[in-house]
Amino acid sequence: MSERLLGKRILLTGGVANIGLAILKAYVAEGATVAVVDRDTEKGEALNAEFPGAVRFFHADISREEDIAAAVQAAAEWMNGLDTLCLNAGLQLSGGIEDFSTDNWDRTFAVNVRSGFLFVKHALPLLRAAGNSSITFMSSLAGKRGAPGLLAYSASKAAVINMASALAQELASDGVRVNAVCPGWIDTPFNQPIIDLMGGSARQDEVVRANVPLGRQALPEEVAPLFVYLASNEASYVTAQAINVDGGAYN
């Protein structure tokens, strides 16, 4: 690799599986030091062993502000600062509006939206101090075009896009760039709730072929390079963007 992120100190949420794990591996391959914040201790500690010195796992329940504040502080102490905040962790729950509980609505927004606000709030002094820093939010194509059965998820990801836009404008004078990435159909277990609601993978395949010009789902490894770019100095003039990785589905 070209070590495009050599010396970069990155805090990544939800980095133990799915797209988050692909992002983590791409960051490390390009020379970054990465603090992974997640609640899956077993998978997190396995990453410590797989990437000794380059990765350290920090356990947190990101629906709790005290956990977020402690994780940011501990990660920054380990890395001696922070250059990039990557807010990848997310929750997808499916169901029609009449069957969707208030608790599930609140859980979705706590993980997908509120946690992002709190991570930025607690990490901002570190990002300001670093200079030329960045924040990347994981949104979704569902945040631009709501999907049936994904009311809470779609609404939460739309909120993420607008939060990124607002922060990009607010923090530009501090030298902090803020962007969102909006994947479409990605082949990971994260999408299982909506696949089940659709009636299974065969029906999902039909929908993908009918609605994605490239005619297939992406692999997580096809999403991760954009996160590397946005964390790198190459993206020094890129902010306030919500960038699709969707095979042409949104046009």
Short mmCIF file of N, CA, C and O in Angstrom, two decimals, residues 71-172:
data_model
loop_
_atom_site.label_atom_id
_atom_site.label_comp_id
_atom_site.label_asym_id
_atom_site.label_seq_id
_atom_site.Cartn_x
_atom_site.Cartn_y
_atom_site.Cartn_z
N ALA A 71 -14.69 6.54 26.17
CA ALA A 71 -14.00 5.92 25.04
C ALA A 71 -13.18 6.94 24.27
O ALA A 71 -12.04 6.65 23.87
N VAL A 72 -13.71 8.12 24.05
CA VAL A 72 -12.96 9.17 23.34
C VAL A 72 -11.71 9.53 24.12
O VAL A 72 -10.61 9.64 23.55
N GLN A 73 -11.85 9.71 25.42
CA GLN A 73 -10.70 10.07 26.25
C GLN A 73 -9.64 8.98 26.24
O GLN A 73 -8.44 9.25 26.06
N ALA A 74 -10.07 7.73 26.42
CA ALA A 74 -9.11 6.62 26.46
C ALA A 74 -8.42 6.44 25.12
O ALA A 74 -7.21 6.19 25.06
N ALA A 75 -9.17 6.54 24.03
CA ALA A 75 -8.58 6.39 22.70
C ALA A 75 -7.56 7.49 22.43
O ALA A 75 -6.47 7.22 21.89
N ALA A 76 -7.91 8.71 22.79
CA ALA A 76 -7.00 9.83 22.56
C ALA A 76 -5.74 9.71 23.40
O ALA A 76 -4.64 10.07 22.94
N GLU A 77 -5.87 9.21 24.60
CA GLU A 77 -4.69 9.01 25.44
C GLU A 77 -3.77 7.95 24.83
O GLU A 77 -2.55 8.10 24.82
N TRP A 78 -4.37 6.88 24.29
CA TRP A 78 -3.56 5.83 23.68
C TRP A 78 -2.85 6.33 22.43
O TRP A 78 -1.67 6.03 22.20
N MET A 79 -3.56 7.11 21.60
CA MET A 79 -2.99 7.57 20.34
C MET A 79 -2.29 8.91 20.44
O MET A 79 -1.71 9.40 19.47
N ASN A 80 -2.37 9.53 21.63
CA ASN A 80 -1.81 10.87 21.83
C ASN A 80 -2.44 11.88 20.88
O ASN A 80 -1.77 12.71 20.27
N GLY A 81 -3.77 11.83 20.80
CA GLY A 81 -4.49 12.78 19.97
C GLY A 81 -5.48 12.09 19.05
O GLY A 81 -5.69 10.87 19.12
N LEU A 82 -6.07 12.87 18.16
CA LEU A 82 -7.08 12.34 17.25
C LEU A 82 -7.12 13.20 15.99
O LEU A 82 -7.23 14.43 16.06
N ASP A 83 -7.04 12.54 14.82
CA ASP A 83 -7.10 13.23 13.54
C ASP A 83 -8.41 13.00 12.79
O ASP A 83 -8.87 13.88 12.07
N THR A 84 -8.96 11.80 12.94
CA THR A 84 -10.17 11.45 12.20
C THR A 84 -11.14 10.71 13.09
O THR A 84 -10.76 9.78 13.82
N LEU A 85 -12.39 11.11 13.02
CA LEU A 85 -13.47 10.43 13.72
C LEU A 85 -14.35 9.79 12.66
O LEU A 85 -14.92 10.48 11.80
N CYS A 86 -14.45 8.46 12.67
CA CYS A 86 -15.25 7.73 11.69
C CYS A 86 -16.42 7.08 12.42
O CYS A 86 -16.24 6.12 13.18
N LEU A 87 -17.61 7.58 12.16
CA LEU A 87 -18.81 7.15 12.88
C LEU A 87 -19.59 6.16 12.02
O LEU A 87 -20.54 6.49 11.33
N ASN A 88 -19.13 4.91 12.09
CA ASN A 88 -19.68 3.85 11.26
C ASN A 88 -20.77 3.03 11.94
O ASN A 88 -21.64 2.49 11.28
N ALA A 89 -20.74 2.92 13.26
CA ALA A 89 -21.68 2.04 13.97
C ALA A 89 -23.12 2.41 13.65
O ALA A 89 -23.48 3.59 13.57
N GLY A 90 -23.94 1.40 13.47
CA GLY A 90 -25.33 1.67 13.13
C GLY A 90 -26.24 0.51 13.51
O GLY A 90 -25.79 -0.58 13.84
N LEU A 91 -27.53 0.80 13.48
CA LEU A 91 -28.55 -0.19 13.82
C LEU A 91 -29.64 -0.15 12.76
O LEU A 91 -30.14 0.93 12.41
N GLN A 92 -30.00 -1.33 12.25
CA GLN A 92 -31.09 -1.43 11.28
C GLN A 92 -32.16 -2.35 11.84
O GLN A 92 -31.90 -3.53 12.11
N LEU A 93 -33.36 -1.81 12.03
CA LEU A 93 -34.51 -2.59 12.46
C LEU A 93 -35.62 -2.36 11.45
O LEU A 93 -35.86 -1.23 11.02
N SER A 94 -36.29 -3.42 11.06
CA SER A 94 -37.30 -3.31 10.00
C SER A 94 -38.70 -3.56 10.55
O SER A 94 -38.88 -4.11 11.64
N GLY A 95 -39.68 -3.14 9.77
CA GLY A 95 -41.07 -3.38 10.13
C GLY A 95 -41.96 -2.25 9.65
O GLY A 95 -41.53 -1.11 9.53
N GLY A 96 -43.22 -2.57 9.38
CA GLY A 96 -44.19 -1.55 9.01
C GLY A 96 -44.48 -0.63 10.18
O GLY A 96 -44.29 -1.01 11.35
N ILE A 97 -44.97 0.56 9.90
CA ILE A 97 -45.15 1.55 10.94
C ILE A 97 -46.11 1.09 12.05
O ILE A 97 -45.89 1.36 13.23
N GLU A 98 -47.15 0.36 11.69
CA GLU A 98 -48.12 -0.05 12.71
C GLU A 98 -47.55 -1.09 13.66
O GLU A 98 -48.02 -1.22 14.79
N ASP A 99 -46.53 -1.83 13.21
CA ASP A 99 -45.94 -2.86 14.04
C ASP A 99 -44.63 -2.42 14.70
O ASP A 99 -44.06 -3.16 15.51
N PHE A 100 -44.16 -1.23 14.35
CA PHE A 100 -42.85 -0.78 14.81
C PHE A 100 -43.02 -0.08 16.16
O PHE A 100 -43.77 0.88 16.29
N SER A 101 -42.29 -0.56 17.15
CA SER A 101 -42.48 -0.04 18.52
C SER A 101 -41.76 1.28 18.73
O SER A 101 -40.77 1.59 18.06
N THR A 102 -42.24 2.04 19.68
CA THR A 102 -41.58 3.29 20.05
C THR A 102 -40.18 3.02 20.58
O THR A 102 -39.25 3.79 20.32
N ASP A 103 -40.03 1.93 21.31
CA ASP A 103 -38.70 1.58 21.83
C ASP A 103 -37.72 1.34 20.69
O ASP A 103 -36.56 1.79 20.76
N ASN A 104 -38.14 0.65 19.64
CA ASN A 104 -37.25 0.41 18.50
C ASN A 104 -36.94 1.70 17.75
O ASN A 104 -35.82 1.89 17.24
N TRP A 105 -37.92 2.60 17.67
CA TRP A 105 -37.66 3.92 17.07
C TRP A 105 -36.59 4.65 17.87
O TRP A 105 -35.62 5.17 17.31
N ASP A 106 -36.76 4.67 19.18
CA ASP A 106 -35.81 5.38 20.04
C ASP A 106 -34.42 4.73 20.01
O ASP A 106 -33.40 5.44 20.00
N ARG A 107 -34.36 3.41 19.97
CA ARG A 107 -33.07 2.72 19.88
C ARG A 107 -32.36 3.06 18.58
O ARG A 107 -31.15 3.30 18.57
N THR A 108 -33.10 3.10 17.49
CA THR A 108 -32.51 3.41 16.19
C THR A 108 -31.89 4.80 16.20
O THR A 108 -30.75 4.99 15.74
N PHE A 109 -32.61 5.77 16.72
CA PHE A 109 -32.09 7.14 16.73
C PHE A 109 -30.97 7.31 17.77
O PHE A 109 -30.05 8.11 17.55
N ALA A 110 -31.03 6.56 18.85
CA ALA A 110 -29.96 6.64 19.84
C ALA A 110 -28.63 6.17 19.25
O ALA A 110 -27.58 6.80 19.46
N VAL A 111 -28.66 5.10 18.49
CA VAL A 111 -27.43 4.55 17.91
C VAL A 111 -27.02 5.31 16.66
O VAL A 111 -25.85 5.68 16.49
N ASN A 112 -27.97 5.57 15.77
CA ASN A 112 -27.62 6.12 14.45
C ASN A 112 -27.42 7.64 14.44
O ASN A 112 -26.69 8.14 13.58
N VAL A 113 -28.07 8.35 15.34
CA VAL A 113 -28.02 9.81 15.31
C VAL A 113 -27.44 10.40 16.59
O VAL A 113 -26.44 11.13 16.55
N ARG A 114 -28.05 10.08 17.71
CA ARG A 114 -27.61 10.69 18.98
C ARG A 114 -26.15 10.37 19.28
O ARG A 114 -25.41 11.24 19.76
N SER A 115 -25.71 9.15 19.01
CA SER A 115 -24.33 8.79 19.30
C SER A 115 -23.35 9.62 18.47
O SER A 115 -22.28 10.02 18.96
N GLY A 116 -23.72 9.90 17.22
CA GLY A 116 -22.86 10.73 16.39
C GLY A 116 -22.70 12.12 16.96
O GLY A 116 -21.58 12.67 17.01
N PHE A 117 -23.80 12.72 17.37
CA PHE A 117 -23.76 14.03 18.02
C PHE A 117 -22.84 14.00 19.24
O PHE A 117 -22.00 14.89 19.42
N LEU A 118 -22.95 12.96 20.06
CA LEU A 118 -22.16 12.90 21.29
C LEU A 118 -20.69 12.63 21.01
O LEU A 118 -19.81 13.21 21.67
N PHE A 119 -20.39 11.77 20.05
CA PHE A 119 -18.98 11.54 19.71
C PHE A 119 -18.33 12.83 19.22
O PHE A 119 -17.21 13.16 19.61
N VAL A 120 -19.02 13.56 18.35
CA VAL A 120 -18.45 14.81 17.85
C VAL A 120 -18.28 15.80 18.99
O VAL A 120 -17.24 16.47 19.11
N LYS A 121 -19.27 15.92 19.83
CA LYS A 121 -19.21 16.85 20.96
C LYS A 121 -17.99 16.59 21.83
O LYS A 121 -17.26 17.52 22.21
N HIS A 122 -17.73 15.33 22.14
CA HIS A 122 -16.63 15.00 23.04
C HIS A 122 -15.28 14.95 22.33
O HIS A 122 -14.24 15.16 22.97
N ALA A 123 -15.28 14.70 21.03
CA ALA A 123 -14.02 14.60 20.29
C ALA A 123 -13.57 15.93 19.70
O ALA A 123 -12.40 16.07 19.32
N LEU A 124 -14.45 16.91 19.63
CA LEU A 124 -14.14 18.14 18.92
C LEU A 124 -12.90 18.87 19.43
O LEU A 124 -12.08 19.33 18.61
N PRO A 125 -12.67 18.99 20.74
CA PRO A 125 -11.44 19.66 21.18
C PRO A 125 -10.18 18.98 20.65
O PRO A 125 -9.19 19.66 20.30
N LEU A 126 -10.20 17.67 20.54
CA LEU A 126 -9.06 16.92 20.02
C LEU A 126 -8.88 17.16 18.52
O LEU A 126 -7.76 17.31 18.03
N LEU A 127 -9.99 17.18 17.79
CA LEU A 127 -9.92 17.40 16.35
C LEU A 127 -9.45 18.82 16.05
O LEU A 127 -8.67 19.04 15.12
N ARG A 128 -9.92 19.79 16.82
CA ARG A 128 -9.44 21.17 16.65
C ARG A 128 -7.94 21.26 16.90
O ARG A 128 -7.21 21.92 16.16
N ALA A 129 -7.49 20.59 17.94
CA ALA A 129 -6.07 20.65 18.30
C ALA A 129 -5.19 20.02 17.24
O ALA A 129 -4.06 20.46 16.99
N ALA A 130 -5.71 18.99 16.58
CA ALA A 130 -4.93 18.28 15.57
C ALA A 130 -4.73 19.14 14.32
O ALA A 130 -3.66 19.13 13.70
N GLY A 131 -5.75 19.89 13.94
CA GLY A 131 -5.69 20.65 12.70
C GLY A 131 -5.78 19.74 11.49
O GLY A 131 -5.38 18.58 11.54
N ASN A 132 -6.36 20.22 10.40
CA ASN A 132 -6.53 19.41 9.19
C ASN A 132 -7.14 18.05 9.52
O ASN A 132 -6.66 17.01 9.09
N SER A 133 -8.19 18.07 10.32
CA SER A 133 -8.82 16.84 10.78
C SER A 133 -10.13 16.59 10.04
O SER A 133 -10.58 17.42 9.24
N SER A 134 -10.74 15.45 10.32
CA SER A 134 -11.95 15.10 9.57
C SER A 134 -12.89 14.23 10.38
O SER A 134 -12.48 13.54 11.32
N ILE A 135 -14.15 14.30 9.99
CA ILE A 135 -15.20 13.44 10.53
C ILE A 135 -15.91 12.80 9.34
O ILE A 135 -16.28 13.50 8.39
N THR A 136 -16.08 11.49 9.37
CA THR A 136 -16.83 10.81 8.33
C THR A 136 -17.97 10.04 8.97
O THR A 136 -17.75 9.18 9.83
N PHE A 137 -19.19 10.35 8.56
CA PHE A 137 -20.38 9.65 9.03
C PHE A 137 -20.75 8.55 8.04
O PHE A 137 -20.67 8.75 6.82
N MET A 138 -21.20 7.42 8.57
CA MET A 138 -21.82 6.40 7.74
C MET A 138 -23.31 6.68 7.66
O MET A 138 -24.03 6.58 8.66
N SER A 139 -23.77 7.06 6.49
CA SER A 139 -25.20 7.20 6.27
C SER A 139 -25.66 6.01 5.42
O SER A 139 -25.18 4.89 5.60
N SER A 140 -26.54 6.24 4.48
CA SER A 140 -27.08 5.15 3.66
C SER A 140 -27.85 5.76 2.50
O SER A 140 -28.35 6.89 2.59
N LEU A 141 -27.97 4.99 1.43
CA LEU A 141 -28.86 5.40 0.35
C LEU A 141 -30.28 5.59 0.88
O LEU A 141 -31.03 6.43 0.38
N ALA A 142 -30.64 4.85 1.93
CA ALA A 142 -31.96 5.00 2.54
C ALA A 142 -32.15 6.38 3.15
O ALA A 142 -33.29 6.82 3.35
N GLY A 143 -31.06 7.08 3.44
CA GLY A 143 -31.17 8.44 3.94
C GLY A 143 -31.50 9.45 2.86
O GLY A 143 -31.89 10.58 3.17
N LYS A 144 -31.35 9.07 1.62
CA LYS A 144 -31.71 9.94 0.49
C LYS A 144 -33.03 9.53 -0.15
O LYS A 144 -33.75 10.35 -0.70
N ARG A 145 -33.30 8.24 -0.12
CA ARG A 145 -34.53 7.70 -0.70
C ARG A 145 -35.07 6.67 0.27
O ARG A 145 -34.60 5.54 0.32
N GLY A 146 -36.05 7.06 1.06
CA GLY A 146 -36.57 6.16 2.09
C GLY A 146 -37.06 4.85 1.52
O GLY A 146 -37.55 4.79 0.39
N ALA A 147 -36.92 3.79 2.31
CA ALA A 147 -37.30 2.46 1.86
C ALA A 147 -38.47 1.93 2.68
O ALA A 147 -38.49 2.09 3.90
N PRO A 148 -39.45 1.29 2.04
CA PRO A 148 -40.56 0.71 2.80
C PRO A 148 -40.07 -0.35 3.76
O PRO A 148 -39.21 -1.17 3.44
N GLY A 149 -40.61 -0.29 4.98
CA GLY A 149 -40.18 -1.23 6.01
C GLY A 149 -38.96 -0.77 6.77
O GLY A 149 -38.55 -1.42 7.73
N LEU A 150 -38.38 0.35 6.35
CA LEU A 150 -37.20 0.90 7.02
C LEU A 150 -37.45 2.35 7.41
O LEU A 150 -36.62 3.22 7.20
N LEU A 151 -38.62 2.61 7.98
CA LEU A 151 -38.98 3.98 8.30
C LEU A 151 -38.00 4.62 9.27
O LEU A 151 -37.46 5.70 9.00
N ALA A 152 -37.73 3.97 10.39
CA ALA A 152 -36.83 4.55 11.40
C ALA A 152 -35.41 4.64 10.86
O ALA A 152 -34.72 5.66 11.05
N TYR A 153 -34.96 3.59 10.20
CA TYR A 153 -33.60 3.59 9.64
C TYR A 153 -33.44 4.70 8.60
O TYR A 153 -32.47 5.46 8.61
N SER A 154 -34.42 4.81 7.69
CA SER A 154 -34.36 5.83 6.65
C SER A 154 -34.34 7.23 7.26
O SER A 154 -33.55 8.09 6.87
N ALA A 155 -35.22 7.47 8.21
CA ALA A 155 -35.28 8.78 8.85
C ALA A 155 -34.00 9.09 9.60
O ALA A 155 -33.50 10.23 9.56
N SER A 156 -33.44 8.10 10.26
CA SER A 156 -32.21 8.33 11.03
C SER A 156 -31.04 8.63 10.11
O SER A 156 -30.20 9.49 10.40
N LYS A 157 -30.97 7.94 8.99
CA LYS A 157 -29.85 8.17 8.07
C LYS A 157 -29.99 9.49 7.31
O LYS A 157 -28.99 10.10 6.93
N ALA A 158 -31.23 9.94 7.10
CA ALA A 158 -31.43 11.28 6.56
C ALA A 158 -30.95 12.32 7.57
O ALA A 158 -30.32 13.33 7.20
N ALA A 159 -31.21 12.08 8.83
CA ALA A 159 -30.72 12.98 9.89
C ALA A 159 -29.20 13.03 9.90
O ALA A 159 -28.60 14.09 10.10
N VAL A 160 -28.56 11.89 9.68
CA VAL A 160 -27.09 11.84 9.65
C VAL A 160 -26.55 12.72 8.52
O VAL A 160 -25.57 13.46 8.70
N ILE A 161 -27.16 12.64 7.34
CA ILE A 161 -26.71 13.45 6.22
C ILE A 161 -26.79 14.93 6.56
O ILE A 161 -25.85 15.71 6.31
N ASN A 162 -27.90 15.35 7.16
CA ASN A 162 -28.06 16.75 7.48
C ASN A 162 -27.19 17.18 8.66
O ASN A 162 -26.72 18.32 8.70
N MET A 163 -26.93 16.26 9.58
CA MET A 163 -26.00 16.57 10.67
C MET A 163 -24.60 16.79 10.12
O MET A 163 -23.90 17.73 10.53
N ALA A 164 -24.19 15.96 9.18
CA ALA A 164 -22.87 16.12 8.57
C ALA A 164 -22.78 17.46 7.83
O ALA A 164 -21.77 18.17 7.92
N SER A 165 -23.83 17.82 7.10
CA SER A 165 -23.83 19.08 6.37
C SER A 165 -23.74 20.27 7.31
O SER A 165 -22.97 21.21 7.09
N ALA A 166 -24.53 20.24 8.37
CA ALA A 166 -24.52 21.35 9.34
C ALA A 166 -23.17 21.47 10.03
O ALA A 166 -22.63 22.57 10.19
N LEU A 167 -22.60 20.34 10.42
CA LEU A 167 -21.30 20.36 11.10
C LEU A 167 -20.20 20.82 10.16
O LEU A 167 -19.27 21.52 10.57
N ALA A 168 -20.28 20.43 8.89
CA ALA A 168 -19.26 20.85 7.93
C ALA A 168 -19.19 22.37 7.86
O ALA A 168 -18.10 22.96 7.78
N GLN A 169 -20.35 23.00 7.86
CA GLN A 169 -20.38 24.46 7.81
C GLN A 169 -19.93 25.08 9.14
O GLN A 169 -19.21 26.08 9.17
N GLU A 170 -20.36 24.47 10.24
CA GLU A 170 -20.02 25.01 11.56
C GLU A 170 -18.54 24.88 11.88
O GLU A 170 -17.95 25.76 12.53
N LEU A 171 -17.91 23.79 11.43
CA LEU A 171 -16.54 23.48 11.84
C LEU A 171 -15.49 23.81 10.79
O LEU A 171 -14.30 23.59 11.03
N ALA A 172 -15.90 24.35 9.66
CA ALA A 172 -14.94 24.64 8.60
C ALA A 172 -13.84 25.58 9.08
O ALA A 172 -12.65 25.39 8.75
#
